[in-house]
Amino acid sequence: MRETPEELTELQALLDASLSRSTTHLRSIINTERTLTAAQLTEVITGMCTLALSTVTANGEPRISGVDGHFLHGKWHFGTARGAAKARHLAARPAASAAHLRGEDLGVFTHGTVEILNPQDGEPAADWSELLAYFKGFYGDDSFDWDNDVVYYRLHPHWTTVYAADTAKLAAKSRS
């Protein structure tokens, strides 16, 4: 867990607000018995998590693709090739949705706006050096030309909800 107490408080407020303003149908599926707290969530989604990332084309058409997601400091972080279609979509239209699913056990659903962490021609995010050290530690220092090949994003959520079929089972798995 990399989250500070303040980040956990912010994430919990987001989870609570998102669920409270969800539809009746969604709340019939995701309720207090079938969700996780912010602290539980950060213990369960560690390391690399495959995300289904949705972007929007210039014609307003949705596109979905897979990315390596890392849940750090209460937000999803992910990268792609600088020349990828999703990189073009996000540069022009930074709204995105992401879903991380683990069979029928867990679903984390997020809508928000991306921030480019390492723009090619601009100042990197203030915490880019810390994040870059994490990514290099995870993927290997020489896996990419980190300055030219890959672009990384942070998804700033305005809505996030979590479905957990069995919270006790997930919590036990995260401890083992």
Tab-separated table of C-alpha atoms in Angstrom:
chain	number	residue	atom	x	y	z
A	1	MET	CA	0.000	0.000	0.000
A	2	ARG	CA	1.481	3.325	-1.087
A	3	GLU	CA	-1.409	5.566	-0.041
A	4	THR	CA	-1.071	8.185	2.649
A	5	PRO	CA	-3.847	8.587	5.244
A	6	GLU	CA	-5.019	11.671	3.320
A	7	GLU	CA	-5.148	9.739	0.040
A	8	LEU	CA	-7.147	6.945	1.706
A	9	THR	CA	-9.595	9.514	3.104
A	10	GLU	CA	-9.964	11.100	-0.352
A	11	LEU	CA	-10.458	7.695	-1.994
A	12	GLN	CA	-13.059	6.648	0.596
A	13	ALA	CA	-14.980	9.894	0.046
A	14	LEU	CA	-14.928	9.227	-3.720
A	15	LEU	CA	-16.142	5.637	-3.272
A	16	ASP	CA	-18.952	6.736	-0.949
A	17	ALA	CA	-20.049	9.636	-3.176
A	18	SER	CA	-19.905	7.519	-6.348
A	19	LEU	CA	-22.066	4.774	-4.907
A	20	SER	CA	-24.552	7.216	-3.373
A	21	ARG	CA	-25.172	8.926	-6.722
A	22	SER	CA	-25.385	5.673	-8.696
A	23	THR	CA	-28.598	4.305	-10.119
A	24	THR	CA	-30.936	2.153	-8.079
A	25	HIS	CA	-30.049	-0.776	-10.339
A	26	LEU	CA	-26.312	-0.429	-9.662
A	27	ARG	CA	-26.908	-0.033	-5.922
A	28	SER	CA	-28.907	-3.286	-5.991
A	29	ILE	CA	-25.715	-5.011	-7.174
A	30	ILE	CA	-23.027	-2.999	-5.379
A	31	ASN	CA	-23.976	-2.281	-1.784
A	32	THR	CA	-22.226	-2.079	1.566
A	33	GLU	CA	-22.029	-5.883	1.759
A	34	ARG	CA	-20.538	-6.223	-1.737
A	35	THR	CA	-17.922	-3.517	-1.914
A	36	LEU	CA	-14.568	-2.682	-0.397
A	37	THR	CA	-13.368	0.230	1.674
A	38	ALA	CA	-10.526	2.356	0.358
A	39	ALA	CA	-8.085	0.603	2.688
A	40	GLN	CA	-9.272	-2.854	1.575
A	41	LEU	CA	-9.123	-1.854	-2.089
A	42	THR	CA	-5.503	-0.697	-1.849
A	43	GLU	CA	-4.555	-4.017	-0.260
A	44	VAL	CA	-6.319	-6.048	-2.973
A	45	ILE	CA	-5.215	-4.251	-6.152
A	46	THR	CA	-1.441	-4.248	-5.968
A	47	GLY	CA	1.188	-4.691	-8.637
A	48	MET	CA	0.079	-4.709	-12.244
A	49	CYS	CA	-3.649	-5.061	-12.927
A	50	THR	CA	-4.954	-5.451	-16.464
A	51	LEU	CA	-7.351	-2.606	-17.244
A	52	ALA	CA	-9.919	-2.360	-19.989
A	53	LEU	CA	-9.450	1.287	-20.964
A	54	SER	CA	-12.089	3.158	-22.922
A	55	THR	CA	-11.239	6.236	-24.986
A	56	VAL	CA	-13.161	8.196	-27.618
A	57	THR	CA	-12.210	8.737	-31.277
A	58	ALA	CA	-12.473	12.043	-33.140
A	59	ASN	CA	-15.804	10.775	-34.535
A	60	GLY	CA	-17.135	10.222	-31.017
A	61	GLU	CA	-16.883	6.433	-31.265
A	62	PRO	CA	-15.808	4.469	-28.171
A	63	ARG	CA	-12.655	2.391	-28.301
A	64	ILE	CA	-11.568	-0.115	-25.693
A	65	SER	CA	-8.130	-1.605	-25.250
A	66	GLY	CA	-6.060	-3.304	-22.593
A	67	VAL	CA	-3.347	-1.562	-20.580
A	68	ASP	CA	-1.176	-2.395	-17.591
A	69	GLY	CA	-2.754	-0.540	-14.693
A	70	HIS	CA	-1.019	0.297	-11.443
A	71	PHE	CA	-3.109	1.611	-8.565
A	72	LEU	CA	-0.803	4.081	-6.818
A	73	HIS	CA	-1.748	6.800	-4.341
A	74	GLY	CA	-5.440	6.020	-4.837
A	75	LYS	CA	-5.491	6.481	-8.628
A	76	TRP	CA	-4.917	4.333	-11.705
A	77	HIS	CA	-1.664	4.892	-13.607
A	78	PHE	CA	-1.019	3.313	-16.999
A	79	GLY	CA	1.174	3.673	-20.054
A	80	THR	CA	1.147	3.049	-23.758
A	81	ALA	CA	3.310	3.638	-26.801
A	82	ARG	CA	3.510	7.308	-27.753
A	83	GLY	CA	2.247	6.434	-31.253
A	84	ALA	CA	-0.703	4.308	-30.105
A	85	ALA	CA	-4.233	5.273	-31.136
A	86	LYS	CA	-5.250	5.582	-27.486
A	87	ALA	CA	-2.424	8.105	-26.939
A	88	ARG	CA	-3.840	10.246	-29.767
A	89	HIS	CA	-7.369	9.900	-28.376
A	90	LEU	CA	-6.288	10.898	-24.849
A	91	ALA	CA	-4.225	13.846	-26.092
A	92	ALA	CA	-7.287	15.275	-27.855
A	93	ARG	CA	-10.006	14.048	-25.472
A	94	PRO	CA	-8.669	13.251	-21.988
A	95	ALA	CA	-11.888	11.691	-20.651
A	96	ALA	CA	-11.480	7.963	-20.050
A	97	SER	CA	-13.073	5.014	-18.300
A	98	ALA	CA	-11.255	2.004	-16.907
A	99	ALA	CA	-12.401	-1.346	-15.566
A	100	HIS	CA	-10.384	-3.970	-13.743
A	101	LEU	CA	-12.179	-7.312	-13.476
A	102	ARG	CA	-11.176	-10.519	-11.720
A	103	GLY	CA	-13.710	-13.054	-12.871
A	104	GLU	CA	-16.878	-12.815	-10.811
A	105	ASP	CA	-14.979	-11.867	-7.641
A	106	LEU	CA	-13.941	-8.250	-8.186
A	107	GLY	CA	-14.761	-5.302	-10.411
A	108	VAL	CA	-13.266	-1.813	-10.083
A	109	PHE	CA	-14.906	0.759	-12.373
A	110	THR	CA	-13.575	4.295	-12.828
A	111	HIS	CA	-14.528	7.328	-14.932
A	112	GLY	CA	-12.360	10.420	-15.027
A	113	THR	CA	-9.848	12.566	-16.855
A	114	VAL	CA	-6.243	11.666	-17.591
A	115	GLU	CA	-3.134	13.672	-16.878
A	116	ILE	CA	-0.059	13.024	-19.011
A	117	LEU	CA	2.774	12.340	-16.590
A	118	ASN	CA	5.719	12.534	-18.985
A	119	PRO	CA	4.821	14.764	-21.959
A	120	GLN	CA	7.300	14.621	-24.830
A	121	ASP	CA	7.585	18.408	-25.069
A	122	GLY	CA	6.775	19.709	-21.638
A	123	GLU	CA	7.350	19.499	-17.938
A	124	PRO	CA	6.715	16.114	-16.348
A	125	ALA	CA	4.385	15.736	-13.385
A	126	ALA	CA	5.918	16.755	-10.068
A	127	ASP	CA	6.015	13.114	-8.916
A	128	TRP	CA	7.195	11.655	-12.240
A	129	SER	CA	10.675	10.746	-10.937
A	130	GLU	CA	9.106	8.720	-8.085
A	131	LEU	CA	6.667	7.026	-10.481
A	132	LEU	CA	9.376	6.375	-13.061
A	133	ALA	CA	11.488	4.658	-10.393
A	134	TYR	CA	8.479	2.456	-9.548
A	135	PHE	CA	7.824	1.586	-13.224
A	136	LYS	CA	11.506	0.871	-13.921
A	137	GLY	CA	11.594	-1.329	-10.817
A	138	PHE	CA	8.527	-3.204	-12.039
A	139	TYR	CA	9.361	-3.553	-15.766
A	140	GLY	CA	13.138	-3.228	-15.725
A	141	ASP	CA	15.348	-0.227	-16.250
A	142	ASP	CA	16.075	-1.033	-19.887
A	143	SER	CA	12.645	-2.292	-21.000
A	144	PHE	CA	11.843	0.906	-22.894
A	145	ASP	CA	13.343	4.148	-24.026
A	146	TRP	CA	11.479	5.781	-21.144
A	147	ASP	CA	11.765	9.279	-22.636
A	148	ASN	CA	10.667	8.526	-26.190
A	149	ASP	CA	8.819	5.195	-26.421
A	150	VAL	CA	6.175	5.347	-23.703
A	151	VAL	CA	3.732	7.872	-22.344
A	152	TYR	CA	2.255	7.447	-18.901
A	153	TYR	CA	-1.029	8.736	-17.545
A	154	ARG	CA	-2.765	9.192	-14.214
A	155	LEU	CA	-6.543	8.807	-14.277
A	156	HIS	CA	-8.090	11.444	-12.005
A	157	PRO	CA	-11.423	9.861	-11.115
A	158	HIS	CA	-14.705	11.671	-10.694
A	159	TRP	CA	-16.516	8.353	-10.163
A	160	THR	CA	-15.230	5.001	-8.881
A	161	THR	CA	-17.078	2.009	-7.561
A	162	VAL	CA	-16.022	-1.473	-6.497
A	163	TYR	CA	-17.909	-4.750	-6.669
A	164	ALA	CA	-16.621	-7.508	-4.384
A	165	ALA	CA	-18.534	-10.788	-4.363
A	166	ASP	CA	-16.970	-11.946	-1.095
A	167	THR	CA	-15.084	-9.264	0.833
A	168	ALA	CA	-13.689	-11.715	3.398
A	169	LYS	CA	-12.323	-13.992	0.663
A	170	LEU	CA	-10.655	-11.079	-1.145
A	171	ALA	CA	-9.150	-9.744	2.080
A	172	ALA	CA	-7.762	-13.206	2.920
A	173	LYS	CA	-6.221	-13.527	-0.584
A	174	SER	CA	-4.544	-10.135	-0.258
A	175	ARG	CA	-2.901	-11.181	3.030
A	176	SER	CA	-1.582	-14.505	1.682
